[in-house]
Each structure stands twice: as structure tokens, then as C-alpha cells.
Amino acid sequence: MKFVMTQAVCPEGMKLLEGISDIYVTDGQDPNGYLEQMQDADALIVRIAKCDGNVIRNSPDLKVIGRTGVGYDSVDVQTATEYGIPVVITPGANNRSVAEHAVAMMFALSKNIYEAQKELCAGNWEIRGAEKSFELLGKKVGFIGLGAIGREALHICRGIGMKIAGYDPYLGKDSIEAMGAEYYEDYKTMLEECDVISVHVPLVPETRNMITVKELKLMKKTALLINCSRGGIINEKDLAEALCKGVIAGAGLDVFEEEPPAEGHPLLHAKNVILSPHSAAQTREAVIHMATMCVEGCLAVISGKKWPYVANPEVYNHKKWRKSGGIDI
Ligand SMILES: NC(=O)c1ccc[n+]([C@@H]2O[C@H](COP(=O)([O-])OP(=O)(O)OC[C@H]3O[C@@H](n4cnc5c(N)ncnc54)[C@H](O)[C@@H]3O)[C@@H](O)[C@H]2O)c1
């Protein structure tokens, strides 16, 4: 058996292949750079590198493609499906890490930790009297998007005594209320009434620019805005301006429209903002969970099992799978 990886997965993931598979780790991210190695490869695991149609068409033994994470826009899933190749993904592996990251940003902002440290190191002890800190207890947090990550963050926030609100047009009032959240039919009203807003929706045409200057102006002057989902949902230029003018009190962002953000990007110099480099899911636990889940899924597919966590479940209707029968797990 042979696995090609565009980047080595963590040691725990590599260990699962010890003694059962040859492994070739490519040096670069360019698909053409590892095409030769794909001639006898059974599996390809990609992280951020592209897996295009050309690679799939020119890999005669390829049985499975693995992607550590949930997003799979870097993989030509359509061509993989045409060739009967499941694209294994790892849903749920990083929910807790991303949810904790969002809540960590709420804590850091509500205690003014970043500015306090920066000023302290610059000799300004008087920053302790900045009067920007507040407790989260009893404050209302509104979740835009209550899928896997939003729900996980909701549980943490409830545990620290926050009031919970939620907007998700694909979930009914009953299911949002069953989570212990106040239901909002319209997110603009929720923006007006919350002390903290945390965004957990995918970037799709209807969520692009969901929060622009117009929506920011609806928020309380004391409110915090967190985005650990995708760049492009909050208009970055509008947010930078709103932060500098004190339209809202602070923002925490893990994701950007263009990553990494270009030098001189207005958010890099905005006031009351904390930023991280799309690292919410890069915890020790999530990295191990993603790698092991991905390798286990690839091994299951190679052994003929219909692994359920794939980006293209319709692949199991392909004649290759119908012919082999495949084993459901
Ligand atoms: N920062 C990171 O490292 C990181 C890691 C993992 C996931 N993410 C991102 O976090 C986001 C959420 O992930 P998830 O696993 O919770 O996804 P999910 O699919 O489980 O949940 C998304 C939720 O958003 C809801 N939704 C869709 N359109 C909406 C809209 N217009 N308004 C309100 N709600 C809407 C859906 O109904 C769903 O409940 C995704 O964009 C994902 O890419 C980021």
C-alpha cells in the first residue's frame, strides 16, 4: 500500500500507517510536483494543497483522497466522484477547539488583556484604570449560526452564566429554544440586543457581507463581535472603521477574507481588536483528532468499507462500489 501526503500528518496519524504502508511526503504544494509519485499511490492526503482533476485522472491506483479538516474546496470532488473515489473529511474533529477559541476571544476582549499587556510592556502602568473591562456573567451572547461549533460555544457560554440567544434560519424556533437559547427570527434585532455576537456560519452568497457598517451601527457601543468562521462574512473595512470610531467596543477575528491579510490591511492597525492567524483549529487535540480520523477513514475505504465521513457520499453509487458491494460501517 502507498500513501502520498502533501504534508506529513502529526506523528499519531503517521503511526497508524507504520508497517502497513509506504509513505511519500511531497516537498511542495503544486500537484504537478508529485504526479510521478501518484502512479502507484492508493491514497492521497492533502491539507491545504490542491488536489485537482489532473492528479485524479492520472493516478491509476488511487482509491481514496483524505483531507484533514471539514473544508474541501481544494479538492476536485466532482472528478473524484466520477472516478468512484471517496473524499474523506474529518467533521467534528475541531468543534471544541474552535468553540473554545471564540470564547477565549470573548474573555480576552472583556478583560482588555491584549492592550493591557502591550501598554504595560511600554511602561504605561496606568492602563490598569482604562475602565474597559467587564464581567461576562449575565451578559447576553448571540450566536449567528448554531451548527456544530456554534452549539459547542453555546454550552461553554451557558456554563459561565451568560444569557444565550440564537439566529439560524435553517433551524426552527423549537430547536433553538431547546438549546436553551432565546430565538431570534431576524439577526438584526439580535445584533441590537446582545452584548457579544459570535459568528459560526459558512461563507455562502447569503452570508457574504452579512455584517457591514449598517449592521455594526445597530450594535451596542459596548458590544463585542467575534468571528472564528470564515472571512468575508463581516466587511473588514467597515469593521476596522467601526472599531477606530468606537461604534462597537471590540472584535476578535481568527479568519480573513484574504489569508494572510496583506500588509497595511486596516484591521492590523485597528483599535480594540484581537487577531489570530486562522489558528482556532490548530490545537494539539484537534490536530491529532483530524489526522487519526483522516488516516482511519482512508484505510477503511482502501479495505472496501463505505466510510461515512466523506465529502461525496453519492460516490457509493458509482459502479466501482456497486460492483464490489462495499461494506457499510
Ligand atoms: N477558524 C477555524 O479554524 C475553523 C475551523 C472549523 C470550521 N470553521 C468554520 O466555522 C463555520 C461553522 O462550522 P460548523 O462546523 O459549525 O458548521 P455547521 O455546518 O455545523 O453549522 C453551520 C450553521 O450555520 C447555519 N447557517 C447557514 N446559513 C446561515 C445564515 N445565513 N444565517 C445563520 N445561520 C446560517 C446552518 O444552518 C448551520 O446550523 C464554517 O464556516 C467553518 O468553515 C472555522
XYZ file of C-alpha atoms and ligand atoms in Angstrom:
373
model
C 0.000 0.000 0.000
C 1.219 3.536 -0.662
C 0.087 6.876 0.813
C 1.165 10.194 -0.705
C 0.850 13.224 1.591
C 1.365 16.831 0.578
C 2.427 17.477 4.173
C 3.166 14.899 6.875
C 0.276 14.475 9.299
C 1.117 14.504 13.031
C 3.086 11.537 14.496
C -0.093 9.937 15.904
C -1.529 9.806 12.361
C 1.736 8.558 10.822
C 1.901 5.784 13.446
C -1.333 4.278 12.131
C 0.467 3.580 8.848
C 3.633 2.137 10.379
C 4.464 -1.232 8.886
C 1.411 -1.333 6.634
C 2.075 1.356 4.058
C 4.834 3.152 2.203
C 4.546 6.892 2.712
C 5.773 9.588 0.378
C 5.625 13.177 1.640
C 5.851 15.722 -1.183
C 8.007 18.790 -0.798
C 5.742 21.297 -2.462
C 2.045 22.043 -2.780
C 1.979 22.002 -6.589
C 0.016 18.933 -7.784
C 2.288 18.533 -10.800
C 5.263 18.201 -8.458
C 4.046 14.874 -7.037
C 2.310 13.417 -10.089
C 5.060 10.846 -10.628
C 4.590 9.506 -7.091
C 0.875 9.111 -7.772
C 1.438 6.393 -10.390
C 1.264 3.641 -7.753
C -0.428 5.505 -4.876
C -3.528 4.087 -3.183
C -4.248 7.195 -1.118
C -3.545 10.914 -1.251
C -3.822 13.059 1.876
C -3.892 16.829 1.421
C -4.041 19.613 3.993
C -4.044 22.979 2.244
C -2.558 21.811 -1.049
C -4.755 21.429 -4.108
C -5.807 18.070 -5.493
C -7.005 18.899 -8.987
C -8.739 16.834 -11.655
C -5.472 16.217 -13.481
C -3.970 14.442 -10.449
C -7.083 12.285 -10.046
C -7.208 11.361 -13.736
C -3.511 10.440 -13.739
C -3.424 8.282 -10.610
C -4.388 4.825 -11.860
C -4.375 3.084 -8.432
C -5.926 5.910 -6.413
C -8.727 4.645 -4.157
C -9.216 7.464 -1.674
C -8.405 11.132 -1.061
C -8.175 12.389 2.517
C -8.493 15.991 3.671
C -7.681 16.788 7.305
C -10.468 19.214 8.174
C -14.001 19.846 7.005
C -13.461 22.246 4.101
C -12.702 20.543 0.811
C -12.705 23.392 -1.699
C -9.067 22.494 -2.522
C -10.129 19.066 -3.837
C -11.845 18.488 -7.178
C -14.633 16.457 -5.547
C -16.648 16.206 -8.767
C -13.850 14.449 -10.645
C -13.148 12.230 -7.618
C -16.820 11.175 -7.612
C -16.730 10.474 -11.361
C -13.812 8.122 -10.715
C -15.522 6.439 -7.750
C -13.036 7.906 -5.255
C -14.382 8.883 -1.799
C -13.020 12.154 -0.365
C -12.589 11.532 3.367
C -13.065 14.559 5.650
C -12.978 14.910 9.437
C -16.154 16.630 10.632
C -16.375 17.304 14.337
C -12.659 16.849 14.965
C -12.111 20.514 15.766
C -15.502 21.710 17.071
C -14.391 22.056 20.653
C -11.130 23.817 19.755
C -12.823 26.438 17.582
C -15.584 26.989 20.152
C -13.010 27.463 22.921
C -11.110 29.903 20.696
C -14.229 32.038 20.220
C -14.872 32.072 23.968
C -11.180 32.814 24.657
C -11.537 35.893 22.456
C -14.621 36.957 24.453
C -12.623 36.642 27.700
C -9.530 38.397 26.344
C -11.563 41.319 24.982
C -13.795 41.709 28.025
C -10.696 41.907 30.254
C -8.779 44.130 27.810
C -5.862 41.728 28.122
C -4.079 42.466 24.851
C -3.994 46.257 25.242
C -3.113 45.968 28.918
C -0.059 43.820 28.179
C 1.065 45.997 25.275
C 0.821 49.180 27.360
C 2.347 47.585 30.447
C 5.379 46.484 28.420
C 5.662 50.026 27.060
C 5.844 51.353 30.638
C 2.226 52.506 30.958
C 1.129 51.047 34.313
C -1.812 53.453 34.342
C -3.577 51.311 31.719
C -4.988 49.408 34.725
C -7.510 52.227 35.077
C -8.673 52.123 31.435
C -12.161 51.079 32.573
C -12.671 48.826 29.577
C -13.030 45.516 31.449
C -16.297 43.863 32.329
C -17.625 40.505 33.510
C -19.279 38.097 31.091
C -21.622 36.806 33.789
C -25.194 37.820 32.939
C -24.256 39.345 29.562
C -26.212 38.238 26.517
C -24.304 36.413 23.774
C -25.983 35.978 20.390
C -24.886 33.180 18.064
C -25.256 33.646 14.331
C -25.247 30.002 13.212
C -25.968 27.209 15.656
C -24.366 24.230 13.924
C -21.700 22.023 15.462
C -19.319 24.800 16.542
C -21.963 27.380 17.491
C -23.629 24.825 19.785
C -20.364 23.884 21.443
C -19.627 27.559 22.132
C -23.193 27.977 23.412
C -22.620 25.259 26.039
C -19.425 26.909 27.260
C -21.098 30.329 27.465
C -24.051 28.909 29.370
C -21.595 27.301 31.786
C -20.109 30.684 32.673
C -23.504 32.248 33.309
C -24.107 34.168 30.109
C -27.601 34.635 28.662
C -27.878 32.909 25.300
C -29.570 33.972 22.061
C -29.501 32.379 18.623
C -30.252 33.074 14.968
C -30.144 30.270 12.414
C -32.719 30.318 9.589
C -32.244 26.588 8.972
C -33.257 25.619 12.495
C -36.765 26.083 13.837
C -37.757 28.133 16.886
C -38.318 24.926 18.857
C -34.862 23.507 18.272
C -33.151 26.810 19.094
C -35.196 27.138 22.286
C -34.439 23.509 23.134
C -30.761 24.519 23.252
C -31.691 26.981 25.997
C -31.326 29.978 23.688
C -33.664 32.890 23.062
C -34.873 32.574 19.475
C -34.415 35.447 17.026
C -36.129 35.301 13.674
C -34.048 38.165 12.427
C -30.360 38.655 13.201
C -30.527 42.431 13.043
C -32.729 42.567 16.145
C -30.309 40.182 17.837
C -27.412 42.498 16.954
C -29.243 45.362 18.683
C -29.899 43.444 21.877
C -26.713 41.461 22.569
C -23.528 42.293 24.465
C -21.496 39.771 22.471
C -22.080 38.364 18.969
C -20.286 35.225 17.799
C -20.440 34.201 14.126
C -20.439 30.480 13.194
C -21.868 30.237 9.665
C -20.299 29.029 6.415
C -19.311 31.593 3.806
C -22.006 31.327 1.114
C -23.569 34.059 -1.059
C -26.247 34.807 1.553
C -23.738 35.187 4.416
C -21.161 37.252 2.499
C -21.129 40.785 3.924
C -23.823 39.840 6.425
C -22.324 42.435 8.772
C -21.413 45.779 7.213
C -21.370 49.314 8.585
C -25.189 49.315 8.620
C -25.392 46.278 10.905
C -22.431 47.393 13.052
C -24.303 50.605 13.792
C -27.211 48.570 15.156
C -24.979 47.030 17.826
C -24.452 48.414 21.323
C -21.425 50.699 21.671
C -20.218 48.334 24.402
C -20.656 45.175 22.321
C -18.028 42.667 21.174
C -18.045 40.864 17.824
C -16.274 37.516 17.311
C -15.676 35.688 14.032
C -13.991 32.273 14.013
C -15.874 31.007 10.931
C -14.802 32.466 7.573
C -13.522 35.803 6.297
C -15.910 37.756 4.067
C -18.938 37.409 6.367
C -18.058 40.651 8.159
C -16.992 43.522 5.923
C -13.415 44.080 7.086
C -13.044 47.703 6.017
C -16.306 48.637 7.733
C -15.310 46.778 10.882
C -11.884 48.445 11.085
C -13.516 51.848 10.768
C -16.200 50.995 13.333
C -13.552 49.891 15.836
C -11.481 53.013 15.357
C -14.553 55.256 15.749
C -15.856 53.358 18.801
C -19.059 52.190 17.071
C -18.558 48.887 18.936
C -16.178 48.121 21.810
C -14.082 45.323 20.343
C -13.693 42.456 17.913
C -11.922 39.102 17.827
C -11.114 37.549 14.442
C -9.471 34.268 13.522
C -10.285 34.446 9.806
C -9.828 36.931 6.989
C -11.152 37.445 3.502
C -7.639 37.078 2.156
C -5.243 34.941 4.185
C -2.787 36.032 5.318
C -4.111 39.614 5.287
C -1.938 41.927 3.202
C 0.493 44.317 4.848
C -1.338 47.519 5.665
C -4.712 45.785 5.987
C -6.861 48.179 8.063
C -7.681 45.553 10.720
C -3.993 45.033 11.507
C -3.908 48.542 12.928
C -7.447 48.896 14.249
C -8.163 49.682 17.900
C -9.630 47.125 20.324
C -9.156 44.135 18.073
C -7.508 40.794 18.717
C -6.462 38.679 15.770
C -5.215 35.131 15.271
C -3.895 33.522 12.070
C -6.755 31.076 11.319
C -5.370 29.008 14.175
C -8.540 28.171 16.128
C -8.428 24.553 14.988
C -4.678 24.139 15.443
C -4.748 22.803 18.994
C -2.807 19.649 19.907
C -6.044 17.746 20.379
C -7.736 18.858 17.163
C -4.630 18.226 15.041
C -4.333 14.662 16.406
C -8.056 14.047 16.054
C -8.108 15.325 12.441
C -5.039 13.287 11.396
C -6.090 9.996 13.004
C -9.672 10.308 11.784
C -8.447 11.028 8.253
C -5.966 8.109 8.150
C -8.519 5.703 9.684
C -11.083 6.772 7.078
C -8.623 6.285 4.212
C -7.627 2.825 5.473
C -11.298 1.843 5.811
C -12.050 2.915 2.228
C -8.991 1.074 0.874
C -10.227 -2.082 2.604
C -13.567 -1.695 0.807
C -15.628 -0.142 3.622
C -18.098 2.671 2.972
C -16.643 5.199 5.437
C -19.454 7.624 6.312
C -17.438 10.840 6.733
C -16.872 11.755 3.104
C -17.497 14.942 1.132
C -19.169 12.929 -1.654
C -21.451 10.229 -0.175
C -23.025 9.794 -3.625
C -19.714 8.165 -4.644
C -21.004 4.888 -3.194
C -23.485 4.713 -6.110
C -20.540 4.560 -8.515
C -20.233 1.320 -10.453
C -16.895 0.566 -8.744
C -18.667 0.420 -5.377
C -21.797 -1.279 -6.684
C -19.646 -3.961 -8.257
C -17.563 -4.545 -5.128
C -20.602 -4.277 -2.872
C -18.572 -2.362 -0.309
C -19.073 -2.967 3.400
C -21.250 -0.482 5.294
C -19.829 0.738 8.587
N -11.463 29.071 12.410
C -11.288 27.826 12.064
O -10.190 27.296 12.102
C -12.466 26.992 11.645
C -12.412 25.607 11.856
C -13.530 24.842 11.548
C -14.637 25.436 10.962
N -14.651 26.768 10.728
C -15.817 27.411 10.116
O -16.830 27.579 11.071
C -18.095 27.619 10.417
C -19.112 26.813 11.178
O -18.688 25.470 11.235
P -19.651 24.315 11.789
O -18.835 23.085 11.816
O -20.360 24.781 12.992
O -20.672 24.219 10.574
P -22.137 23.601 10.594
O -22.462 23.315 9.181
O -22.263 22.532 11.607
O -23.029 24.837 11.095
C -23.257 25.985 10.351
C -24.598 26.529 10.784
O -24.802 27.761 10.105
C -26.174 27.815 9.771
N -26.389 28.798 8.725
C -26.222 28.671 7.404
N -26.545 29.833 6.775
C -26.898 30.684 7.753
C -27.318 32.028 7.760
N -27.459 32.717 6.635
N -27.574 32.608 8.945
C -27.450 31.932 10.119
N -27.079 30.638 10.165
C -26.801 30.031 8.998
C -26.545 26.409 9.370
O -27.951 26.196 9.461
C -25.769 25.599 10.410
O -26.573 25.331 11.545
C -17.824 27.123 8.997
O -17.734 28.233 8.131
C -16.470 26.521 9.068
O -15.799 26.598 7.831
C -13.591 27.557 11.059
